[in-house]
CSV table of C-alpha atoms in Angstrom, one decimal:
chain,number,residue,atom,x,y,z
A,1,UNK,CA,-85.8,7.5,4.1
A,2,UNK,CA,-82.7,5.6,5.3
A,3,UNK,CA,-79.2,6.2,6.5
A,4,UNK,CA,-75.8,4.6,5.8
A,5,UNK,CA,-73.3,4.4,8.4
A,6,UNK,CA,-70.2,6.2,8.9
A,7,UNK,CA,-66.6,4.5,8.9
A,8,UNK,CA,-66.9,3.9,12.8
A,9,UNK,CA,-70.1,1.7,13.8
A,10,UNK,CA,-70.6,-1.0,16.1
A,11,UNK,CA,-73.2,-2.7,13.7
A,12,UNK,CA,-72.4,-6.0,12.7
A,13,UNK,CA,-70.7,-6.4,9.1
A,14,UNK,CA,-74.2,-7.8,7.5
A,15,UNK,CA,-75.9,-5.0,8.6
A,16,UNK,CA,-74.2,-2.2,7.3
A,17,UNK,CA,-75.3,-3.2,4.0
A,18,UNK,CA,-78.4,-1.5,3.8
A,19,UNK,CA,-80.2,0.2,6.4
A,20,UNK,CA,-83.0,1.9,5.8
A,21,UNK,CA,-85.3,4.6,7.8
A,22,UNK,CA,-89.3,4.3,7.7
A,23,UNK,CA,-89.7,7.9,7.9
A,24,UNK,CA,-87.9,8.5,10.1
A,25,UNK,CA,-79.7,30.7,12.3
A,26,UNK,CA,-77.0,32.3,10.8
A,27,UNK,CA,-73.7,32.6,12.7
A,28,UNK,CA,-73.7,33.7,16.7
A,29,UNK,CA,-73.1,37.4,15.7
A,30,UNK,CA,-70.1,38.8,17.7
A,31,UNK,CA,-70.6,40.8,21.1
A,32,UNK,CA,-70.1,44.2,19.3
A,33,UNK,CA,-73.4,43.5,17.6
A,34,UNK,CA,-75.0,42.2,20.3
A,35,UNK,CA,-76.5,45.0,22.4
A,36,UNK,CA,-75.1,44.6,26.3
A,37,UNK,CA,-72.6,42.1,25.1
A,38,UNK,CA,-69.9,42.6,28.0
A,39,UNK,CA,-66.5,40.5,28.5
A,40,UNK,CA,-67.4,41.1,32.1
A,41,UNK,CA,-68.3,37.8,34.8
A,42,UNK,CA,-72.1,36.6,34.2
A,43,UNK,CA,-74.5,34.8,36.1
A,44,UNK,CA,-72.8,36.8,39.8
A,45,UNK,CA,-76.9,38.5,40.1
A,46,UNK,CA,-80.4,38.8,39.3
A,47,UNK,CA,-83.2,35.7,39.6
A,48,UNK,CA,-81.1,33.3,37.6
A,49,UNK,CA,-77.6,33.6,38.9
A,50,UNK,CA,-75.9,30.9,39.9
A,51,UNK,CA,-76.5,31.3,43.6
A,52,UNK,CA,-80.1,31.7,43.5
A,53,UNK,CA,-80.6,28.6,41.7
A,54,UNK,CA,-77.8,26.8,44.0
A,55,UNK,CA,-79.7,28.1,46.2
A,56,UNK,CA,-83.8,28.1,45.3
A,57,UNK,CA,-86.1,27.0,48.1
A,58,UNK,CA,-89.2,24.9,46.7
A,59,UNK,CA,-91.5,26.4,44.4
A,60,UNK,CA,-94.3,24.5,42.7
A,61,UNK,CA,-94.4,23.8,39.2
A,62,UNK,CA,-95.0,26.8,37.3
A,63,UNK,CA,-99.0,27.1,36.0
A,64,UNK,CA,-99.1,28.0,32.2
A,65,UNK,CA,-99.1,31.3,31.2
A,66,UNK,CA,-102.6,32.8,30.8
A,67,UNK,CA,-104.1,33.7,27.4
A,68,UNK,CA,-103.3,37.1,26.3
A,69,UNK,CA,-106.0,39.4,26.3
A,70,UNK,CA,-107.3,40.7,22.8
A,71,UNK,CA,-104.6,43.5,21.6
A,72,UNK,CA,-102.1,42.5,24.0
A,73,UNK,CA,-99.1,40.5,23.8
A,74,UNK,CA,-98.9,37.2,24.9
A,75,UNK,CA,-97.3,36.6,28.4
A,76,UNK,CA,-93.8,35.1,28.2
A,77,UNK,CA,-93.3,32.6,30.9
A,78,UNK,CA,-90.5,33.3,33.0
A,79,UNK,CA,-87.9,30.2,34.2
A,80,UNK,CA,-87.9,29.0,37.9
A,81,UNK,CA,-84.9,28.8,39.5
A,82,UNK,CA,-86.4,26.0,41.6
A,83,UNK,CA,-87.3,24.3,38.5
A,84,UNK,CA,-83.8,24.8,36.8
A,85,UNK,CA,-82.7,23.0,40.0
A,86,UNK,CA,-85.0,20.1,39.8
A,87,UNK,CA,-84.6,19.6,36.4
A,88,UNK,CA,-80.8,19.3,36.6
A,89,UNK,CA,-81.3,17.2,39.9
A,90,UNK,CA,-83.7,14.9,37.1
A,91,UNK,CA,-81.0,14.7,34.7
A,92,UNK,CA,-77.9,13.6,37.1
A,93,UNK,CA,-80.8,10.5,37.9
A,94,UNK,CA,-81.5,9.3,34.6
A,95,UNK,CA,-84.9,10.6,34.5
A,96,UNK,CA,-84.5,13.1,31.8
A,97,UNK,CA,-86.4,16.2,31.4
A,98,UNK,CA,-84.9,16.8,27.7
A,99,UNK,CA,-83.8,20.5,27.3
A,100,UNK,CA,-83.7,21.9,30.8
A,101,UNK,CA,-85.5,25.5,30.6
A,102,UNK,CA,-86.9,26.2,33.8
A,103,UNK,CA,-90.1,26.1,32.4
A,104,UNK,CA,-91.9,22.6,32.6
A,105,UNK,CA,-94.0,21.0,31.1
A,106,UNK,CA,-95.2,17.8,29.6
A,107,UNK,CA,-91.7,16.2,29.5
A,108,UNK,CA,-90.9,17.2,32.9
A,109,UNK,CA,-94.1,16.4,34.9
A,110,UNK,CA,-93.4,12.4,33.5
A,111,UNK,CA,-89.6,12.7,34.5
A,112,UNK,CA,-91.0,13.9,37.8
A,113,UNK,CA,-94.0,11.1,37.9
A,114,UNK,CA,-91.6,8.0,37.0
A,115,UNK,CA,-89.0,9.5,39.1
A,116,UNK,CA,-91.1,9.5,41.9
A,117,UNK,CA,-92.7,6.1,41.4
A,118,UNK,CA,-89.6,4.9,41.3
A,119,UNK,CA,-88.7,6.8,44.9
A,120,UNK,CA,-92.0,4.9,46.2
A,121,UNK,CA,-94.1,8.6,46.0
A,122,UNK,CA,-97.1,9.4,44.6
A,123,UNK,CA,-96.4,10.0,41.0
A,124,UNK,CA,-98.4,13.0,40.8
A,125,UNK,CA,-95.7,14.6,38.2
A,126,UNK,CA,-96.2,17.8,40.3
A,127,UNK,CA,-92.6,19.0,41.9
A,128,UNK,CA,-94.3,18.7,45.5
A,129,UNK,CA,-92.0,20.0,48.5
A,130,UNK,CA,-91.4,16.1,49.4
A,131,UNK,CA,-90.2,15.5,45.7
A,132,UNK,CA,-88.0,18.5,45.8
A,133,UNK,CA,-86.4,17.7,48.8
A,134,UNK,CA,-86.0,14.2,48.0
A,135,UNK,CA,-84.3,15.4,44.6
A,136,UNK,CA,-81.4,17.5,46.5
A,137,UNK,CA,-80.8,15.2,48.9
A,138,UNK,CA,-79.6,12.3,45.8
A,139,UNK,CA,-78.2,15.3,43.6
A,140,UNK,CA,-75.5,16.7,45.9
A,141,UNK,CA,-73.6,19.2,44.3
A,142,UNK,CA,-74.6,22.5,42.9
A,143,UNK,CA,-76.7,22.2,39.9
A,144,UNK,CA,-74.9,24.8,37.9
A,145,UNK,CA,-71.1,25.3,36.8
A,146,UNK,CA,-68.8,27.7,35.0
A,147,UNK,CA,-67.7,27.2,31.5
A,148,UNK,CA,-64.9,29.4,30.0
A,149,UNK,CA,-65.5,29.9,26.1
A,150,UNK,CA,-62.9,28.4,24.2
A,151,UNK,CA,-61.0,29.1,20.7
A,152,UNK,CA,-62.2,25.7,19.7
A,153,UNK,CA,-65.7,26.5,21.0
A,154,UNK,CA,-65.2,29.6,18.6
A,155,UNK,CA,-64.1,28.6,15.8
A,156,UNK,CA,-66.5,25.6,15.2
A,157,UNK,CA,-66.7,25.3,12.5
A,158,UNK,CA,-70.3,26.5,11.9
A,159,UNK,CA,-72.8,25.8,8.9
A,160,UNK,CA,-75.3,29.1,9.8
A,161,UNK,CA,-78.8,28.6,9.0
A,162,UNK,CA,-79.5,25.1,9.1
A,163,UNK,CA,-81.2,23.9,6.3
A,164,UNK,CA,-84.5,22.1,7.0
A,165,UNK,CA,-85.1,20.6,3.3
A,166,UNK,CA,-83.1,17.0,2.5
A,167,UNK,CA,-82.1,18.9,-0.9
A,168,UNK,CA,-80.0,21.9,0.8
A,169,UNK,CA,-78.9,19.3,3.5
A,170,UNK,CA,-77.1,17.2,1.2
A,171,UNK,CA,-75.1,19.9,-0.6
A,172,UNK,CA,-73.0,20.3,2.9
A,173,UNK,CA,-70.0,18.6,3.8
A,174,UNK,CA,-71.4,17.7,7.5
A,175,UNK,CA,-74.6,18.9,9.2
A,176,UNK,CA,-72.9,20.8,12.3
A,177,UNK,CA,-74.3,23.0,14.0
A,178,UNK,CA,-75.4,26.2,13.4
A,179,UNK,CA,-73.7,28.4,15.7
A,180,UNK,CA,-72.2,28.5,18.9
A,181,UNK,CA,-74.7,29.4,21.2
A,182,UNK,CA,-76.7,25.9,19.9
A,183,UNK,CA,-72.9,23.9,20.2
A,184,UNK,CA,-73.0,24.9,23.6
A,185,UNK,CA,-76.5,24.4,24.7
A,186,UNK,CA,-76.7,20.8,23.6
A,187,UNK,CA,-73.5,20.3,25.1
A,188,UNK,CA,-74.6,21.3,28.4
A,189,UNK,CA,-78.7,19.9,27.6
A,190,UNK,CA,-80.4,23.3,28.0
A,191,UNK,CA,-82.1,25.2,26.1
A,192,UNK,CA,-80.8,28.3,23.6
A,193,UNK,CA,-83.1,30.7,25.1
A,194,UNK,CA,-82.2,30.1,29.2
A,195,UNK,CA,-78.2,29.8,28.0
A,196,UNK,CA,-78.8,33.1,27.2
A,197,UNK,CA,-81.4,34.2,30.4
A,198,UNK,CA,-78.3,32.7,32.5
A,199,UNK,CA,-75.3,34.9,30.6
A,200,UNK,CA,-77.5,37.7,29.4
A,201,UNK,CA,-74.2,39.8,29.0
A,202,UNK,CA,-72.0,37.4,27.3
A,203,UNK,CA,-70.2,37.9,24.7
A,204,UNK,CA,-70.5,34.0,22.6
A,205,UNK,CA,-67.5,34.6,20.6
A,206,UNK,CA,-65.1,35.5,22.3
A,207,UNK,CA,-62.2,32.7,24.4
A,208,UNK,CA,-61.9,33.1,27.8
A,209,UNK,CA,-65.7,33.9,28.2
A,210,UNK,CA,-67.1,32.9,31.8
A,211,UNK,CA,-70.5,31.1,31.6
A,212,UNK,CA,-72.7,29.6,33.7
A,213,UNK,CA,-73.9,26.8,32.6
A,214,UNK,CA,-76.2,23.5,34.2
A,215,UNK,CA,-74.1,20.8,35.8
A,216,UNK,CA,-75.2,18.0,34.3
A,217,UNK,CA,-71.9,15.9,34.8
A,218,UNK,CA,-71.0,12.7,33.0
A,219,UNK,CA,-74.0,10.9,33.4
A,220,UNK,CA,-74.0,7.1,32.4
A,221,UNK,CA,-76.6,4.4,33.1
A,222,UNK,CA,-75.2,2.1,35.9
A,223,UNK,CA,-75.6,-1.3,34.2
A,224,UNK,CA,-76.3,-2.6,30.7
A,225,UNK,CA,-80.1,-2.3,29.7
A,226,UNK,CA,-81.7,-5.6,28.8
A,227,UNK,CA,-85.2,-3.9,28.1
A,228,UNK,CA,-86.1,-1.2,26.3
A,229,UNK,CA,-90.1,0.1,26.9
A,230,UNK,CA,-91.4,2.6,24.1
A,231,UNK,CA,-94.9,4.1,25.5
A,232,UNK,CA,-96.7,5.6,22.8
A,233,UNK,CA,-99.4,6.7,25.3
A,234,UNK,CA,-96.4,9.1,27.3
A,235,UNK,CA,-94.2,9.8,24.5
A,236,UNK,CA,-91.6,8.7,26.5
A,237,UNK,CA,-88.8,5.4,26.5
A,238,UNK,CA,-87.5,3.3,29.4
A,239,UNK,CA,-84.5,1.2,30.2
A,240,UNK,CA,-84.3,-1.7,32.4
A,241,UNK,CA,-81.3,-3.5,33.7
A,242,UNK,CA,-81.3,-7.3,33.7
A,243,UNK,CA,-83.6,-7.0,37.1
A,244,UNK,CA,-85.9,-5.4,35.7
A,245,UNK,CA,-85.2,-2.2,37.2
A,246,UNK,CA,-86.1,1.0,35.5
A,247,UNK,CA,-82.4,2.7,34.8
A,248,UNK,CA,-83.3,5.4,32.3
A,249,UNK,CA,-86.2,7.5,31.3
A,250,UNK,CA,-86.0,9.7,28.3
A,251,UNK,CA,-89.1,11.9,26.7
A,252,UNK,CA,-89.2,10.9,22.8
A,253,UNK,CA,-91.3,12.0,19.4
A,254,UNK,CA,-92.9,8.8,18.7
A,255,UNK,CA,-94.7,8.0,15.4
A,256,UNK,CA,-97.8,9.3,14.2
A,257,UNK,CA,-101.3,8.7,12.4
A,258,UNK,CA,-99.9,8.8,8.7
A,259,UNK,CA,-97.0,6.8,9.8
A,260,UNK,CA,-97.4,5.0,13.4
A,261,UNK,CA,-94.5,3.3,15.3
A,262,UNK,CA,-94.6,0.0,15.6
A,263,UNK,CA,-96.5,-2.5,17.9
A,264,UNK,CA,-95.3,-5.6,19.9
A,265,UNK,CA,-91.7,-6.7,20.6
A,266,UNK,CA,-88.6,-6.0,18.6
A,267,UNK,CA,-85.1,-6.4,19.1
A,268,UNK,CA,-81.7,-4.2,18.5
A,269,UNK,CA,-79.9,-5.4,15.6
A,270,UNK,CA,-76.8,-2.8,16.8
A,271,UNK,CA,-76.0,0.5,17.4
A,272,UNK,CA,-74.5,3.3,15.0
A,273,UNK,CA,-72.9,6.5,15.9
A,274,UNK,CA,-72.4,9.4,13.1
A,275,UNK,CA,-75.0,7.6,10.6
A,276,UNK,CA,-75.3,9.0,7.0
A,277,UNK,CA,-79.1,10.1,6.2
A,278,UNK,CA,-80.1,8.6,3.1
A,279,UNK,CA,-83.3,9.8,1.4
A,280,UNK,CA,-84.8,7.4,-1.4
A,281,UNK,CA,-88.3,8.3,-2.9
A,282,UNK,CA,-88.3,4.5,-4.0
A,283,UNK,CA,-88.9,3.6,-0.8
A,284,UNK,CA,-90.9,6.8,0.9
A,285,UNK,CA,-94.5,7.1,1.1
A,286,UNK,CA,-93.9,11.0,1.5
A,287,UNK,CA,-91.6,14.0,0.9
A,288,UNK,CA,-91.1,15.7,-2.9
A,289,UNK,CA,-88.1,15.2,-4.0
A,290,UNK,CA,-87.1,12.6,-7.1
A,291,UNK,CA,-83.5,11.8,-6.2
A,292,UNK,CA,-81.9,9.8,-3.9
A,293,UNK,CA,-80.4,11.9,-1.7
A,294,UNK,CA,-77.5,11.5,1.2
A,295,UNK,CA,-77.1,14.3,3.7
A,296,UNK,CA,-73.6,13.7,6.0
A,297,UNK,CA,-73.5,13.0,9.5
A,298,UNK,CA,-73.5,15.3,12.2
A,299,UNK,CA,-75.9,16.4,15.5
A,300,UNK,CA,-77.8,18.5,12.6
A,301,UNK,CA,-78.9,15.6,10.8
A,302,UNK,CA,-82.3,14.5,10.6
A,303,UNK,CA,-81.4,10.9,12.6
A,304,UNK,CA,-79.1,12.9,15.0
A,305,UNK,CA,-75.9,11.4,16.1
A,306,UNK,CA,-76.8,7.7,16.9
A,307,UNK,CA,-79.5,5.2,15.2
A,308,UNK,CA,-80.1,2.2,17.6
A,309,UNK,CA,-81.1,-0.1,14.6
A,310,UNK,CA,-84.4,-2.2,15.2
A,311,UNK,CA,-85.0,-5.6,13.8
A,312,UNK,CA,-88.0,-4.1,11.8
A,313,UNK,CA,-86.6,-2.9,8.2
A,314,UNK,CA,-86.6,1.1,8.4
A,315,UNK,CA,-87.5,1.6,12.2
A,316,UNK,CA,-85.1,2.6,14.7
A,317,UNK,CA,-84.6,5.3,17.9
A,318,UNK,CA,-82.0,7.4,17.2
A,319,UNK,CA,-81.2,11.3,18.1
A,320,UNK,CA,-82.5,14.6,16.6
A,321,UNK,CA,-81.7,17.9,15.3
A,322,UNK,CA,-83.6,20.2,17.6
A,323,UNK,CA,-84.0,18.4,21.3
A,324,UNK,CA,-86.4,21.0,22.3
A,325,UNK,CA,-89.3,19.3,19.9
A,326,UNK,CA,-88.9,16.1,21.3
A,327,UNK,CA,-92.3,15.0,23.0
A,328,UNK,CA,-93.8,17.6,20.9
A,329,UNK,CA,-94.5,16.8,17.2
A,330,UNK,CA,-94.6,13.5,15.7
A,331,UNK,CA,-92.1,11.2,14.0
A,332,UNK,CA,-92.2,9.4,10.2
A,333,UNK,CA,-92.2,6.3,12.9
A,334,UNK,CA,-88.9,6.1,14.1
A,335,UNK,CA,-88.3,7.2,17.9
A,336,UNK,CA,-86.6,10.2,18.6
A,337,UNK,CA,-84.7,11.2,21.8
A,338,UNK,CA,-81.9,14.5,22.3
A,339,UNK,CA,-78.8,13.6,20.8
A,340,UNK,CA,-77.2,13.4,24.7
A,341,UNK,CA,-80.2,11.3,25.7
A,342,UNK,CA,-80.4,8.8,22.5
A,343,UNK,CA,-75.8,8.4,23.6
A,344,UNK,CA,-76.7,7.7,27.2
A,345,UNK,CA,-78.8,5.1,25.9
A,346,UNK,CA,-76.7,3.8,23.4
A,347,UNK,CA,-73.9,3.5,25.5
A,348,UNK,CA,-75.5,0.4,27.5
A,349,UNK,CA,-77.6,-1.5,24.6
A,350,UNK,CA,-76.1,-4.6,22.7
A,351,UNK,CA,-77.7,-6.3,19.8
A,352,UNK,CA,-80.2,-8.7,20.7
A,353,UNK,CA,-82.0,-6.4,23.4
A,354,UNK,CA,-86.0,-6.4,23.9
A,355,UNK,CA,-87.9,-3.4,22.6
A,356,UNK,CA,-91.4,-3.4,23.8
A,357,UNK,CA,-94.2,-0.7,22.5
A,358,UNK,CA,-96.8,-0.3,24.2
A,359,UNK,CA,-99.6,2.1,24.9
């Protein structure tokens, strides 16, 4: 697998030659087909309005679900409006949580851990009543917004089902996204399935729409990064400043058995937003196609919307189609953050920076 660049990058000239990757639902349907769709306010009552997660007093992190007893459904976890809260707090500090979903889990309890060693706590990962207070006092504002639906947002345009084979991917003219409800979800870092717990009557196609939404706000790392730390052992990638302070922390699908990430140090060779995805079973050890193969940019592509290029031929971090995998499944040995995560990131690394794996 490998990519080739778009017309804008900020690789250098000799790099753009060839650069290549180690392994690394149908349309929203309108609100008159949606049962409850409603042109009405959302998010004004219930467990997840706005207010009551403005608003949530501490609750510990939700336990998981138990297991479903034999003929009976499995239990659906339900999201915390104290964790919705936290996890927003977590994104405004750099400490990502990846798709915020009120839910937990693995990717928040080590945003909560290196958020709190870095607070001087115990990093326990556990959202303890010190942690959560600690969070609201650096986060400020409320932690959720309103967004009104636009005829831009609308319009899209949108490609429906997105392929997941590299054959179908390359017969479109960009790899956008699906639909609007997944536009708007990665534009606000949540997940598709709370965007619609918090607007359960909203119509997704229609302008002028009121949403809530997360506040994440324009996050941006507050100096250049002169480190980068991959930890194999936490799935997860850090960014230090120049002393040594840790600036970032992002959850991210790192290698595997069949195709592992790389060890030692490395450096970034550049950085390239909108890359082409360039498939070439000369130079893959797996997949079945014959041809060479190049699927067009966009957040839908299978190297997302930036590739940080490493100084190790095919290896890379870069973004990712689905953010709410990230953490969970393996990589062909590239790292993979969110697209919003992988841009934060991006925006502060120059050529020649450190990449350490470890773990």
């Amino acid at each position: 697998m490998m990519f080739r660049l778009a017309p804008k990058t900020a690789l250098p000239a000799a790099s753009v030659l060839a650069l290549l990757l180690a392994g690394c639902g149908a349309p929203e349907p309108s609100g008159a087909e949606r049962p409850g769709a409603s042109s009405g306010p959302v998010g004004a009552q219930g467990p997840l309005s706005a207010q009551s997660i403005n608003d949530a007093a501490y609750q510990a992190t939700p336990e998981p679900a138990p297991p479903a007893q034999e003929g009976q459904p499995a239990a659906q976890p339900q999201p915390s409006p104290a964790l919705i809260r936290a996890q927003v707090l977590l994104a405004r500090a750099r400490f990502s949580p990846g798709a915020i979903d009120g839910l937990g889990g693995t990717n928040t309890r080590q945003a909560l851990a290196a958020w709190q060693e870095a607070q001087g706590l115990e990093a326990s990962g556990d959202l303890t009543p010190e942690t959560y207070q600690r969070l609201i006092q650096a986060g400020g504002q409320p932690v959720t917004t309103e967004y009104e639906i636009t005829q831009q947002d609308v319009a899209g345009p949108y490609i429906g089902v997105v392929p997941t084979e590299v054959e179908p991917q390359s017969q479109l003219p960009a790899m956008g996204y699906g639909n609007i409800v997944e536009a708007l979800a990665e534009r606000f870092h949540v997940s598709e399935a709370l965007l619609r717990a918090l607007n359960p009557s909203a119509d997704f196609n229609r302008a002028g729409q009121q949403l809530v939404v997360p506040s994440v706000g324009q996050v941006q790392l507050p100096a250049n990064v002169a480190r980068i730390v991959v930890d194999k052992s936490q799935s997860a990638v850090m960014a230090y400043d120049e002393s040594d302070q840790l600036i970032g922390f992002f959850p991210a699908t790192i290698g595997s058995g069949d195709n592992p990430t790389p060890s030692g140090t490395l450096k970034v060779n550049g950085v390239a937003s909108n890359p082409d995805y360039v498939y070439d079973p000369d130079k893959l050890s797996y997949g079945t196609e014959t041809e060479r193969l190049v699927v067009k940019p966009g957040p839908n592509n299978p190297v997302g919307v930036v590739w940080i290029d490493l100084n190790k031929p095919s290896y890379g971090i870069h973004g990712a189609p689905e953010p709410e995998t990230i953490g969970k499944t393996a990589s062909h040995g590239c790292v993979r953050l969110t697209n919003w995560d992988v841009q934060l990131l991006a925006a502060r690394v120059k050529p020649g920076v450190q990449v350490v794996f470890q773990g």
